[in-house]
């Protein structure tokens, strides 16, 4: 009883109004004294989680020494962000997946374009660049427009009139599966070979060109893809992660999956296709030295529904995998958005570090990369803590981005519940609101102490000579954007 009272006080301190039976933050997860059944009413164990304002959310963070968290955009400027891309002048295109997780047919999804009009690093102007999308998942900039992942399609959209709204909307490819809202195609990234890379994810794809409905479909199950943006040719490549993909400065590719938080793609499988008799090993290798579902150190209370579901699964009252030996939290369950930091605003020792979100544990995990072997090793960087963590259960860091200002951006979907609806037993699901938060969302940047806001890049005005010089910039975003612009322009004067 004393333990229960302490947990009740903790819940009140955190502003959650829930006690031990809901928090479940001690070893007593099994709750064998509870008379569980399919007919029981779980209302008392499944309270709603209070929302925090953007200002209150900032106070909920605990971040690595020497850094702070800066809010750069929030509702009503954006809502439900899950991916971003910056154009050559630093404008940010935001994928807003407002239809998550069961509102596909309502076409609530949006790609917004937001701008920092006074150069202070905070976005204050918004236009709806593309709307009427179901479940958009990815975006990248190209030739004055954007490629958009919105399964089953990849679109190319462009504003040709200058009003901030895309009037050109072309289906480039179609056939990406929709059967798992948390396992759809995502993360379009510009590669060093001037191709746009994408993650197919776990749902798979039978892909055809958008203008050739009768074409033979290309199976991408267990494989990712890249697109040559001028010819629009799609090429299957090794891969197979779930949500998130990143390159390091050498072009090595990393992916992540729910319970396997950092993986390296060792080779492209087309090299092996020349020998049809070879049974090769997987090109995707887990590289975390502490294991795929490594320990995480959250400071947020465990979600009440997760505690109840784990208990019911352990008792075999509802179906599902019993993870962590029946412990509902404390390890990676929902890793996402692996990103290698390649910016120039942070101290040099952080360059090349890997950052992975766990949306279920409301934190950002950091790894250092040991390059002593061809198969890299990713080691925990922060002992018994995390690089960034929040007391707020609503904090959902779904993706990250190396930004024009040299910092790391954090894309926070900000939802009360993140979970596939099929994974929620009906006796739990009826107590939850899976739409809660569809009108909210935050994007942060993590800045070092003493950070000074740089000038906006304006690379869209740069000469060819300036773009070539920018290939030697110490911020990875600048190098990548300059390479893209040189490729778009096809100016042979760049070659010398």
Tab-separated table of C-alpha atoms in Angstrom:
chain	number	residue	atom	x	y	z
A	1	UNK	CA	0.000	0.000	0.000
A	2	UNK	CA	2.881	2.393	0.783
A	3	UNK	CA	4.326	1.697	-2.660
A	4	UNK	CA	0.947	2.370	-4.279
A	5	UNK	CA	0.643	5.693	-2.435
A	6	UNK	CA	4.115	6.761	-3.573
A	7	UNK	CA	3.158	6.009	-7.175
A	8	UNK	CA	-0.083	7.916	-6.824
A	9	UNK	CA	1.881	10.945	-5.636
A	10	UNK	CA	4.264	10.550	-8.592
A	11	UNK	CA	1.343	10.507	-10.981
A	12	UNK	CA	-0.049	13.714	-9.476
A	13	UNK	CA	3.376	15.411	-9.594
A	14	UNK	CA	3.586	14.624	-13.314
A	15	UNK	CA	0.079	15.972	-13.813
A	16	UNK	CA	-1.335	12.645	-14.974
A	17	UNK	CA	-3.851	11.984	-12.219
A	18	UNK	CA	-3.171	8.246	-12.333
A	19	UNK	CA	-2.002	5.810	-9.671
A	20	UNK	CA	0.058	2.666	-9.497
A	21	UNK	CA	-2.401	0.455	-11.269
A	22	UNK	CA	-2.216	2.769	-14.306
A	23	UNK	CA	1.421	3.781	-14.087
A	24	UNK	CA	2.845	0.303	-13.587
A	25	UNK	CA	6.343	1.633	-13.009
A	26	UNK	CA	7.452	-1.046	-10.532
A	27	UNK	CA	8.152	-4.738	-10.878
A	28	UNK	CA	4.535	-5.625	-10.150
A	29	UNK	CA	3.472	-5.675	-13.791
A	30	UNK	CA	1.824	-9.080	-13.683
A	31	UNK	CA	-0.861	-7.917	-11.241
A	32	UNK	CA	-1.851	-11.533	-10.553
A	33	UNK	CA	-4.334	-10.357	-7.929
A	34	UNK	CA	-6.432	-8.690	-10.658
A	35	UNK	CA	-9.450	-10.687	-11.796
A	36	UNK	CA	-8.884	-10.222	-15.538
A	37	UNK	CA	-11.322	-11.431	-18.172
A	38	UNK	CA	-12.757	-10.471	-21.556
A	39	UNK	CA	-15.913	-9.305	-19.818
A	40	UNK	CA	-14.290	-7.049	-17.237
A	41	UNK	CA	-14.663	-3.262	-17.446
A	42	UNK	CA	-11.194	-1.668	-17.519
A	43	UNK	CA	-12.336	1.952	-17.287
A	44	UNK	CA	-10.612	2.545	-13.949
A	45	UNK	CA	-7.261	1.376	-15.317
A	46	UNK	CA	-7.379	3.292	-18.590
A	47	UNK	CA	-7.519	7.038	-17.875
A	48	UNK	CA	-6.984	9.596	-20.617
A	49	UNK	CA	-3.602	11.325	-20.709
A	50	UNK	CA	-3.670	15.140	-20.345
A	51	UNK	CA	-2.256	17.187	-23.203
A	52	UNK	CA	0.481	19.798	-22.763
A	53	UNK	CA	0.723	23.096	-24.592
A	54	UNK	CA	3.871	23.669	-26.679
A	55	UNK	CA	5.294	25.826	-23.889
A	56	UNK	CA	4.506	23.210	-21.235
A	57	UNK	CA	5.980	20.474	-23.417
A	58	UNK	CA	9.325	22.309	-23.498
A	59	UNK	CA	9.444	22.097	-19.705
A	60	UNK	CA	8.926	18.320	-19.866
A	61	UNK	CA	12.264	17.648	-21.605
A	62	UNK	CA	15.501	16.425	-20.130
A	63	UNK	CA	18.339	16.876	-22.638
A	64	UNK	CA	22.060	16.063	-22.794
A	65	UNK	CA	24.367	18.521	-21.038
A	66	UNK	CA	25.445	21.374	-23.283
A	67	UNK	CA	22.240	21.376	-25.342
A	68	UNK	CA	18.734	22.789	-25.200
A	69	UNK	CA	15.490	22.209	-27.081
A	70	UNK	CA	14.077	25.002	-29.243
A	71	UNK	CA	10.542	24.930	-30.636
A	72	UNK	CA	10.576	25.960	-34.310
A	73	UNK	CA	6.982	25.132	-35.319
A	74	UNK	CA	3.788	23.951	-33.652
A	75	UNK	CA	0.041	23.968	-34.053
A	76	UNK	CA	-1.692	25.774	-35.703
A	77	UNK	CA	1.213	26.207	-38.172
A	78	UNK	CA	1.541	22.416	-38.447
A	79	UNK	CA	-0.220	19.260	-37.213
A	80	UNK	CA	0.756	15.569	-37.129
A	81	UNK	CA	4.212	16.013	-38.729
A	82	UNK	CA	6.041	12.769	-39.542
A	83	UNK	CA	8.646	13.897	-42.108
A	84	UNK	CA	10.176	17.113	-43.456
A	85	UNK	CA	12.404	18.346	-46.262
A	86	UNK	CA	14.049	21.727	-46.868
A	87	UNK	CA	14.267	23.383	-50.262
A	88	UNK	CA	17.277	25.382	-51.450
A	89	UNK	CA	16.145	28.550	-49.685
A	90	UNK	CA	15.420	26.848	-46.370
A	91	UNK	CA	11.650	26.592	-46.654
A	92	UNK	CA	10.348	23.482	-44.939
A	93	UNK	CA	7.911	21.009	-46.494
A	94	UNK	CA	6.057	19.128	-43.765
A	95	UNK	CA	4.279	15.791	-44.181
A	96	UNK	CA	1.140	16.012	-42.021
A	97	UNK	CA	-0.393	12.550	-41.547
A	98	UNK	CA	-3.636	13.772	-40.016
A	99	UNK	CA	-5.534	10.610	-40.955
A	100	UNK	CA	-3.493	8.336	-38.679
A	101	UNK	CA	-4.430	5.666	-37.801
A	102	UNK	CA	-7.885	4.691	-39.126
A	103	UNK	CA	-9.025	7.649	-41.220
A	104	UNK	CA	-7.547	6.731	-44.565
A	105	UNK	CA	-10.726	7.356	-46.550
A	106	UNK	CA	-11.149	10.875	-45.168
A	107	UNK	CA	-8.080	12.164	-47.070
A	108	UNK	CA	-6.980	14.435	-44.235
A	109	UNK	CA	-3.275	14.353	-45.137
A	110	UNK	CA	-1.440	17.523	-46.141
A	111	UNK	CA	1.968	18.630	-47.340
A	112	UNK	CA	2.399	22.109	-45.944
A	113	UNK	CA	5.122	24.576	-46.829
A	114	UNK	CA	6.216	26.705	-43.908
A	115	UNK	CA	8.605	29.634	-43.957
A	116	UNK	CA	10.751	31.610	-41.542
A	117	UNK	CA	10.006	35.127	-42.770
A	118	UNK	CA	12.352	37.040	-40.441
A	119	UNK	CA	15.327	34.667	-40.301
A	120	UNK	CA	15.144	33.937	-36.566
A	121	UNK	CA	14.945	30.162	-37.045
A	122	UNK	CA	11.240	29.885	-36.205
A	123	UNK	CA	8.604	29.220	-38.846
A	124	UNK	CA	5.731	31.673	-38.929
A	125	UNK	CA	4.103	31.428	-42.379
A	126	UNK	CA	2.194	28.477	-43.806
A	127	UNK	CA	0.655	27.469	-47.106
A	128	UNK	CA	-1.064	24.189	-47.934
A	129	UNK	CA	1.125	22.958	-50.785
A	130	UNK	CA	-0.754	19.683	-51.406
A	131	UNK	CA	-3.925	18.484	-49.720
A	132	UNK	CA	-6.497	15.713	-50.058
A	133	UNK	CA	-3.963	12.996	-49.255
A	134	UNK	CA	-4.818	9.857	-47.306
A	135	UNK	CA	-1.698	8.682	-45.457
A	136	UNK	CA	1.300	10.712	-46.694
A	137	UNK	CA	4.609	9.400	-45.376
A	138	UNK	CA	7.594	11.047	-47.084
A	139	UNK	CA	8.837	14.088	-48.977
A	140	UNK	CA	11.993	15.269	-50.725
A	141	UNK	CA	12.717	18.339	-52.854
A	142	UNK	CA	13.616	18.247	-56.541
A	143	UNK	CA	13.637	20.760	-59.419
A	144	UNK	CA	11.457	23.352	-57.718
A	145	UNK	CA	8.902	20.784	-56.604
A	146	UNK	CA	8.644	17.764	-54.330
A	147	UNK	CA	8.405	14.018	-54.574
A	148	UNK	CA	5.783	12.814	-52.097
A	149	UNK	CA	5.269	9.333	-50.694
A	150	UNK	CA	1.557	8.720	-50.240
A	151	UNK	CA	0.911	4.972	-50.545
A	152	UNK	CA	-0.039	3.442	-52.842
A	153	UNK	CA	1.636	6.226	-54.860
A	154	UNK	CA	4.738	8.319	-55.230
A	155	UNK	CA	3.706	11.731	-56.549
A	156	UNK	CA	5.610	14.622	-58.048
A	157	UNK	CA	4.019	17.962	-57.162
A	158	UNK	CA	5.056	21.475	-58.125
A	159	UNK	CA	3.838	25.041	-57.793
A	160	UNK	CA	4.281	26.566	-61.249
A	161	UNK	CA	2.399	29.822	-60.540
A	162	UNK	CA	4.143	31.017	-57.380
A	163	UNK	CA	1.085	31.059	-55.123
A	164	UNK	CA	2.428	28.474	-52.658
A	165	UNK	CA	0.041	25.752	-53.846
A	166	UNK	CA	1.090	22.883	-56.119
A	167	UNK	CA	-0.893	22.962	-59.364
A	168	UNK	CA	1.078	20.094	-60.951
A	169	UNK	CA	0.333	16.666	-59.450
A	170	UNK	CA	1.688	13.616	-61.227
A	171	UNK	CA	1.612	9.934	-60.193
A	172	UNK	CA	5.178	8.717	-60.757
A	173	UNK	CA	4.805	5.196	-59.324
A	174	UNK	CA	1.973	3.227	-57.751
A	175	UNK	CA	1.586	-0.104	-55.992
A	176	UNK	CA	2.948	0.444	-52.476
A	177	UNK	CA	0.960	-1.527	-49.914
A	178	UNK	CA	-1.381	0.096	-47.411
A	179	UNK	CA	-2.071	-2.891	-45.192
A	180	UNK	CA	0.037	-1.683	-42.249
A	181	UNK	CA	-0.258	2.001	-41.367
A	182	UNK	CA	3.025	1.755	-39.423
A	183	UNK	CA	4.855	-0.210	-42.111
A	184	UNK	CA	4.289	1.780	-45.296
A	185	UNK	CA	6.811	3.223	-47.734
A	186	UNK	CA	8.612	6.205	-46.182
A	187	UNK	CA	11.761	8.362	-45.923
A	188	UNK	CA	12.723	9.737	-49.328
A	189	UNK	CA	16.393	10.827	-49.241
A	190	UNK	CA	18.832	12.252	-51.792
A	191	UNK	CA	21.809	9.932	-52.233
A	192	UNK	CA	25.426	10.576	-53.216
A	193	UNK	CA	24.767	9.022	-56.651
A	194	UNK	CA	22.099	11.660	-57.371
A	195	UNK	CA	19.257	9.209	-56.894
A	196	UNK	CA	16.293	9.475	-54.550
A	197	UNK	CA	16.307	6.604	-52.084
A	198	UNK	CA	13.177	5.312	-50.371
A	199	UNK	CA	12.283	2.739	-47.732
A	200	UNK	CA	9.621	0.261	-48.856
A	201	UNK	CA	9.009	-0.878	-45.249
A	202	UNK	CA	7.290	-4.021	-44.024
A	203	UNK	CA	4.056	-3.768	-45.999
A	204	UNK	CA	5.889	-4.318	-49.304
A	205	UNK	CA	4.952	-3.242	-52.811
A	206	UNK	CA	4.068	-4.378	-56.316
A	207	UNK	CA	5.189	-1.241	-58.127
A	208	UNK	CA	4.281	0.032	-61.591
A	209	UNK	CA	4.893	3.383	-63.328
A	210	UNK	CA	1.967	5.706	-62.796
A	211	UNK	CA	1.417	6.154	-66.534
A	212	UNK	CA	1.692	2.434	-67.408
A	213	UNK	CA	-1.149	0.581	-65.644
A	214	UNK	CA	-0.545	-2.485	-67.812
A	215	UNK	CA	3.164	-2.740	-66.997
A	216	UNK	CA	4.618	-5.758	-65.227
A	217	UNK	CA	4.720	-5.058	-61.477
A	218	UNK	CA	8.051	-4.985	-59.674
A	219	UNK	CA	8.032	-6.815	-56.331
A	220	UNK	CA	9.809	-4.847	-53.599
A	221	UNK	CA	9.042	-7.089	-50.621
A	222	UNK	CA	12.056	-7.006	-48.317
A	223	UNK	CA	13.829	-4.505	-50.567
A	224	UNK	CA	14.063	-0.739	-50.818
A	225	UNK	CA	14.363	1.356	-53.975
A	226	UNK	CA	15.981	4.347	-55.597
A	227	UNK	CA	14.681	6.571	-58.391
A	228	UNK	CA	16.682	8.412	-61.029
A	229	UNK	CA	14.673	11.658	-60.906
A	230	UNK	CA	15.144	12.791	-64.505
A	231	UNK	CA	14.255	9.530	-66.244
A	232	UNK	CA	11.992	8.435	-63.337
A	233	UNK	CA	13.524	4.958	-63.512
A	234	UNK	CA	12.996	2.940	-60.311
A	235	UNK	CA	15.700	0.475	-59.237
A	236	UNK	CA	15.239	-2.124	-56.459
A	237	UNK	CA	18.001	-2.127	-53.836
A	238	UNK	CA	18.828	-3.950	-50.621
A	239	UNK	CA	17.028	-2.769	-47.533
A	240	UNK	CA	14.013	-3.833	-45.559
A	241	UNK	CA	13.811	-1.559	-42.516
A	242	UNK	CA	10.513	-0.263	-41.177
A	243	UNK	CA	10.516	3.497	-40.644
A	244	UNK	CA	13.561	5.677	-41.152
A	245	UNK	CA	16.675	5.657	-43.296
A	246	UNK	CA	19.858	7.707	-43.258
A	247	UNK	CA	23.249	8.078	-44.915
A	248	UNK	CA	26.502	8.896	-43.194
A	249	UNK	CA	29.201	11.103	-44.731
A	250	UNK	CA	30.608	8.108	-46.659
A	251	UNK	CA	27.259	7.162	-48.162
A	252	UNK	CA	26.724	4.117	-45.954
A	253	UNK	CA	23.020	3.492	-45.390
A	254	UNK	CA	21.246	2.789	-42.103
A	255	UNK	CA	17.661	1.705	-41.373
A	256	UNK	CA	15.618	0.908	-38.268
A	257	UNK	CA	12.718	-1.317	-37.256
A	258	UNK	CA	10.439	-1.345	-34.217
A	259	UNK	CA	12.539	-3.667	-32.073
A	260	UNK	CA	15.809	-3.526	-34.015
A	261	UNK	CA	16.772	0.081	-33.623
A	262	UNK	CA	19.838	0.465	-35.854
A	263	UNK	CA	20.816	-1.663	-38.845
A	264	UNK	CA	23.428	-1.262	-41.575
A	265	UNK	CA	22.901	-2.088	-45.247
A	266	UNK	CA	26.080	-3.965	-46.153
A	267	UNK	CA	25.767	-4.197	-49.938
A	268	UNK	CA	23.349	-3.729	-52.834
A	269	UNK	CA	21.888	-7.047	-53.882
A	270	UNK	CA	22.241	-6.338	-57.612
A	271	UNK	CA	25.902	-7.300	-57.276
A	272	UNK	CA	24.764	-10.819	-56.388
A	273	UNK	CA	22.108	-11.128	-59.091
A	274	UNK	CA	24.735	-12.162	-61.640
A	275	UNK	CA	24.915	-15.582	-59.917
A	276	UNK	CA	21.410	-17.112	-59.658
A	277	UNK	CA	22.795	-20.105	-57.737
A	278	UNK	CA	24.179	-18.106	-54.832
A	279	UNK	CA	22.174	-17.994	-51.607
A	280	UNK	CA	23.598	-14.800	-50.093
A	281	UNK	CA	23.358	-13.625	-46.496
A	282	UNK	CA	21.029	-10.775	-45.656
A	283	UNK	CA	22.350	-7.377	-46.698
A	284	UNK	CA	20.764	-5.855	-43.589
A	285	UNK	CA	22.657	-6.385	-40.343
A	286	UNK	CA	21.799	-5.290	-36.817
A	287	UNK	CA	24.782	-3.360	-35.462
A	288	UNK	CA	23.782	-2.299	-31.925
A	289	UNK	CA	26.341	-3.652	-29.458
A	290	UNK	CA	23.648	-3.756	-26.761
A	291	UNK	CA	21.264	-5.762	-28.928
A	292	UNK	CA	18.321	-4.909	-31.209
A	293	UNK	CA	15.708	-4.340	-28.470
A	294	UNK	CA	18.182	-2.559	-26.205
A	295	UNK	CA	17.373	-1.066	-22.833
A	296	UNK	CA	15.990	2.478	-22.865
A	297	UNK	CA	15.740	4.835	-19.929
A	298	UNK	CA	12.415	6.607	-20.081
A	299	UNK	CA	11.193	9.200	-17.588
A	300	UNK	CA	7.588	9.226	-18.791
A	301	UNK	CA	5.047	6.981	-17.062
A	302	UNK	CA	4.251	3.778	-18.918
A	303	UNK	CA	1.003	4.143	-20.837
A	304	UNK	CA	-1.865	2.540	-18.904
A	305	UNK	CA	-3.199	0.667	-21.932
A	306	UNK	CA	0.235	-0.855	-22.551
A	307	UNK	CA	0.381	-2.169	-18.973
A	308	UNK	CA	-3.069	-3.722	-19.201
A	309	UNK	CA	-2.388	-5.243	-22.625
A	310	UNK	CA	0.902	-6.797	-21.495
A	311	UNK	CA	-0.810	-8.321	-18.473
A	312	UNK	CA	-3.650	-9.716	-20.567
A	313	UNK	CA	-1.231	-11.118	-23.134
A	314	UNK	CA	0.864	-12.742	-20.422
A	315	UNK	CA	-2.271	-14.417	-19.070
A	316	UNK	CA	-3.241	-15.449	-22.619
A	317	UNK	CA	-6.565	-13.651	-22.307
A	318	UNK	CA	-5.834	-11.700	-25.492
A	319	UNK	CA	-3.509	-12.747	-28.334
A	320	UNK	CA	-0.158	-11.100	-28.991
A	321	UNK	CA	3.560	-11.325	-28.373
A	322	UNK	CA	4.626	-11.060	-24.739
A	323	UNK	CA	7.677	-8.810	-25.008
A	324	UNK	CA	10.337	-8.173	-22.425
A	325	UNK	CA	9.394	-11.196	-20.343
A	326	UNK	CA	6.041	-9.601	-19.572
A	327	UNK	CA	7.467	-6.152	-18.836
A	328	UNK	CA	5.617	-3.470	-20.838
A	329	UNK	CA	8.465	-0.970	-21.125
A	330	UNK	CA	12.152	-0.300	-20.609
A	331	UNK	CA	13.421	-1.483	-23.989
A	332	UNK	CA	13.025	-0.521	-27.654
A	333	UNK	CA	9.520	-1.370	-28.827
A	334	UNK	CA	8.958	1.335	-31.439
A	335	UNK	CA	12.271	2.561	-32.817
A	336	UNK	CA	11.974	5.018	-35.663
A	337	UNK	CA	13.746	7.585	-37.796
A	338	UNK	CA	17.406	6.554	-37.487
A	339	UNK	CA	19.473	9.589	-38.523
A	340	UNK	CA	23.220	10.202	-38.679
A	341	UNK	CA	24.058	13.723	-37.546
A	342	UNK	CA	26.041	15.534	-40.264
A	343	UNK	CA	25.614	19.139	-39.207
A	344	UNK	CA	28.086	21.855	-38.232
A	345	UNK	CA	26.327	23.597	-35.349
A	346	UNK	CA	27.177	21.024	-32.690
A	347	UNK	CA	30.612	20.237	-31.244
A	348	UNK	CA	32.683	18.062	-33.565
A	349	UNK	CA	32.540	14.967	-31.349
A	350	UNK	CA	28.837	14.520	-32.191
A	351	UNK	CA	29.405	14.416	-35.949
A	352	UNK	CA	28.532	10.954	-37.235
A	353	UNK	CA	26.531	9.975	-34.158
A	354	UNK	CA	23.286	8.086	-34.765
A	355	UNK	CA	19.982	9.257	-33.314
A	356	UNK	CA	16.924	7.021	-33.030
A	357	UNK	CA	13.525	7.860	-31.604
A	358	UNK	CA	11.371	5.529	-29.566
A	359	UNK	CA	7.854	6.882	-29.939
A	360	UNK	CA	6.535	4.425	-27.348
A	361	UNK	CA	9.026	5.542	-24.693
A	362	UNK	CA	9.033	9.268	-25.523
A	363	UNK	CA	12.776	9.601	-25.967
A	364	UNK	CA	15.715	10.019	-28.365
A	365	UNK	CA	18.556	7.517	-28.105
A	366	UNK	CA	22.137	8.212	-29.245
A	367	UNK	CA	24.761	5.850	-30.593
A	368	UNK	CA	28.424	6.339	-31.495
A	369	UNK	CA	29.629	4.388	-34.527
A	370	UNK	CA	32.748	2.236	-34.256
A	371	UNK	CA	34.252	1.965	-37.748
A	372	UNK	CA	37.078	-0.482	-37.000
A	373	UNK	CA	35.450	-3.217	-39.105
A	374	UNK	CA	33.419	-3.366	-42.318
A	375	UNK	CA	30.423	-4.363	-40.200
A	376	UNK	CA	30.096	-1.280	-38.036
A	377	UNK	CA	29.278	-1.380	-34.343
A	378	UNK	CA	26.878	1.112	-32.758
A	379	UNK	CA	27.554	1.694	-29.051
A	380	UNK	CA	25.325	3.391	-26.492
A	381	UNK	CA	26.616	6.924	-26.019
A	382	UNK	CA	24.760	7.936	-22.862
A	383	UNK	CA	25.049	5.583	-19.886
A	384	UNK	CA	21.883	4.966	-17.854
A	385	UNK	CA	20.123	7.859	-19.548
A	386	UNK	CA	19.160	9.112	-23.032
A	387	UNK	CA	20.256	12.032	-25.169
A	388	UNK	CA	16.765	13.534	-24.889
A	389	UNK	CA	13.710	12.285	-23.041
A	390	UNK	CA	10.370	13.689	-21.997
A	391	UNK	CA	7.986	13.201	-19.095
A	392	UNK	CA	5.173	13.782	-21.585
A	393	UNK	CA	3.586	10.587	-22.966
A	394	UNK	CA	2.387	12.597	-25.991
A	395	UNK	CA	5.980	13.226	-27.207
A	396	UNK	CA	6.367	11.049	-30.349
A	397	UNK	CA	9.731	11.652	-32.111
A	398	UNK	CA	8.966	9.949	-35.423
A	399	UNK	CA	11.760	11.351	-37.624
A	400	UNK	CA	14.757	13.675	-37.592
A	401	UNK	CA	16.495	15.900	-40.128
A	402	UNK	CA	19.876	17.499	-40.628
A	403	UNK	CA	18.873	21.112	-41.123
A	404	UNK	CA	20.228	24.133	-43.044
A	405	UNK	CA	21.260	25.779	-39.767
A	406	UNK	CA	23.473	22.807	-38.859
A	407	UNK	CA	21.265	21.547	-36.024
A	408	UNK	CA	19.240	18.350	-35.706
A	409	UNK	CA	15.491	18.786	-36.160
A	410	UNK	CA	13.085	16.552	-34.231
A	411	UNK	CA	9.707	15.789	-35.825
A	412	UNK	CA	7.176	15.161	-33.057
A	413	UNK	CA	3.842	13.770	-34.258
A	414	UNK	CA	2.470	14.582	-30.779
A	415	UNK	CA	-0.291	12.021	-30.279
A	416	UNK	CA	-1.988	10.610	-27.213
A	417	UNK	CA	-1.783	7.081	-28.661
A	418	UNK	CA	0.727	5.645	-31.145
A	419	UNK	CA	-0.135	2.037	-31.952
A	420	UNK	CA	-1.441	-0.041	-34.814
A	421	UNK	CA	-5.211	-0.455	-34.256
A	422	UNK	CA	-4.951	-4.195	-34.962
A	423	UNK	CA	-2.633	-4.539	-31.968
A	424	UNK	CA	-5.212	-3.161	-29.555
A	425	UNK	CA	-7.710	-5.654	-28.086
A	426	UNK	CA	-11.304	-4.338	-28.375
A	427	UNK	CA	-11.758	-4.257	-24.586
A	428	UNK	CA	-8.846	-1.754	-24.452
A	429	UNK	CA	-9.376	0.070	-27.726
A	430	UNK	CA	-12.878	1.221	-26.804
A	431	UNK	CA	-11.365	3.330	-23.996
A	432	UNK	CA	-8.891	5.110	-26.295
A	433	UNK	CA	-9.288	7.914	-28.831
A	434	UNK	CA	-6.975	7.137	-31.735
A	435	UNK	CA	-7.701	10.558	-33.280
A	436	UNK	CA	-6.556	12.466	-30.204
A	437	UNK	CA	-3.857	14.904	-31.297
A	438	UNK	CA	-4.655	15.066	-34.994
A	439	UNK	CA	-4.839	18.860	-34.621
A	440	UNK	CA	-1.480	19.101	-32.845
A	441	UNK	CA	2.188	18.650	-33.696
A	442	UNK	CA	5.602	20.066	-32.903
A	443	UNK	CA	8.967	20.393	-34.617
A	444	UNK	CA	11.971	21.126	-32.444
A	445	UNK	CA	15.655	21.652	-33.032
A	446	UNK	CA	18.339	20.663	-30.572
A	447	UNK	CA	20.822	23.506	-30.230
A	448	UNK	CA	24.173	23.664	-28.408
A	449	UNK	CA	24.934	26.217	-25.753
A	450	UNK	CA	26.019	29.468	-27.378
A	451	UNK	CA	24.285	28.712	-30.673
A	452	UNK	CA	23.982	31.669	-33.055
A	453	UNK	CA	21.412	31.658	-35.825
A	454	UNK	CA	23.126	31.565	-39.257
A	455	UNK	CA	21.809	33.391	-42.303
A	456	UNK	CA	19.272	31.567	-44.449
A	457	UNK	CA	21.043	29.565	-47.179
A	458	UNK	CA	19.461	30.924	-50.395
A	459	UNK	CA	21.262	28.341	-52.515
A	460	UNK	CA	18.580	28.706	-55.193
A	461	UNK	CA	20.352	31.949	-56.161
A	462	UNK	CA	23.868	30.507	-56.137
A	463	UNK	CA	26.015	30.450	-59.248
A	464	UNK	CA	27.471	27.193	-60.520
A	465	UNK	CA	30.858	28.169	-59.090
A	466	UNK	CA	29.262	28.845	-55.705
A	467	UNK	CA	27.455	25.494	-55.753
A	468	UNK	CA	30.681	23.670	-56.551
A	469	UNK	CA	32.426	25.461	-53.675
A	470	UNK	CA	29.538	24.474	-51.401
A	471	UNK	CA	30.363	20.793	-51.986
A	472	UNK	CA	33.152	21.416	-49.466
A	473	UNK	CA	30.819	22.946	-46.833
A	474	UNK	CA	31.097	21.590	-43.301
A	475	UNK	CA	27.300	21.159	-43.016
A	476	UNK	CA	26.011	18.014	-44.700
A	477	UNK	CA	22.723	19.654	-45.703
A	478	UNK	CA	24.625	22.252	-47.742
A	479	UNK	CA	26.768	19.645	-49.491
A	480	UNK	CA	23.764	17.490	-50.331
A	481	UNK	CA	21.644	20.404	-51.561
A	482	UNK	CA	24.466	21.799	-53.702
A	483	UNK	CA	24.981	18.381	-55.288
A	484	UNK	CA	21.263	18.154	-56.050
A	485	UNK	CA	21.144	21.603	-57.643
A	486	UNK	CA	24.210	20.887	-59.795
A	487	UNK	CA	22.548	17.672	-60.958
A	488	UNK	CA	19.268	19.459	-61.704
A	489	UNK	CA	20.982	22.152	-63.749
A	490	UNK	CA	23.172	19.723	-65.716
A	491	UNK	CA	25.609	22.588	-66.292
A	492	UNK	CA	28.774	21.030	-67.691
A	493	UNK	CA	30.643	24.132	-66.627
A	494	UNK	CA	30.650	22.594	-63.149
A	495	UNK	CA	32.927	19.734	-64.226
A	496	UNK	CA	36.307	21.575	-64.279
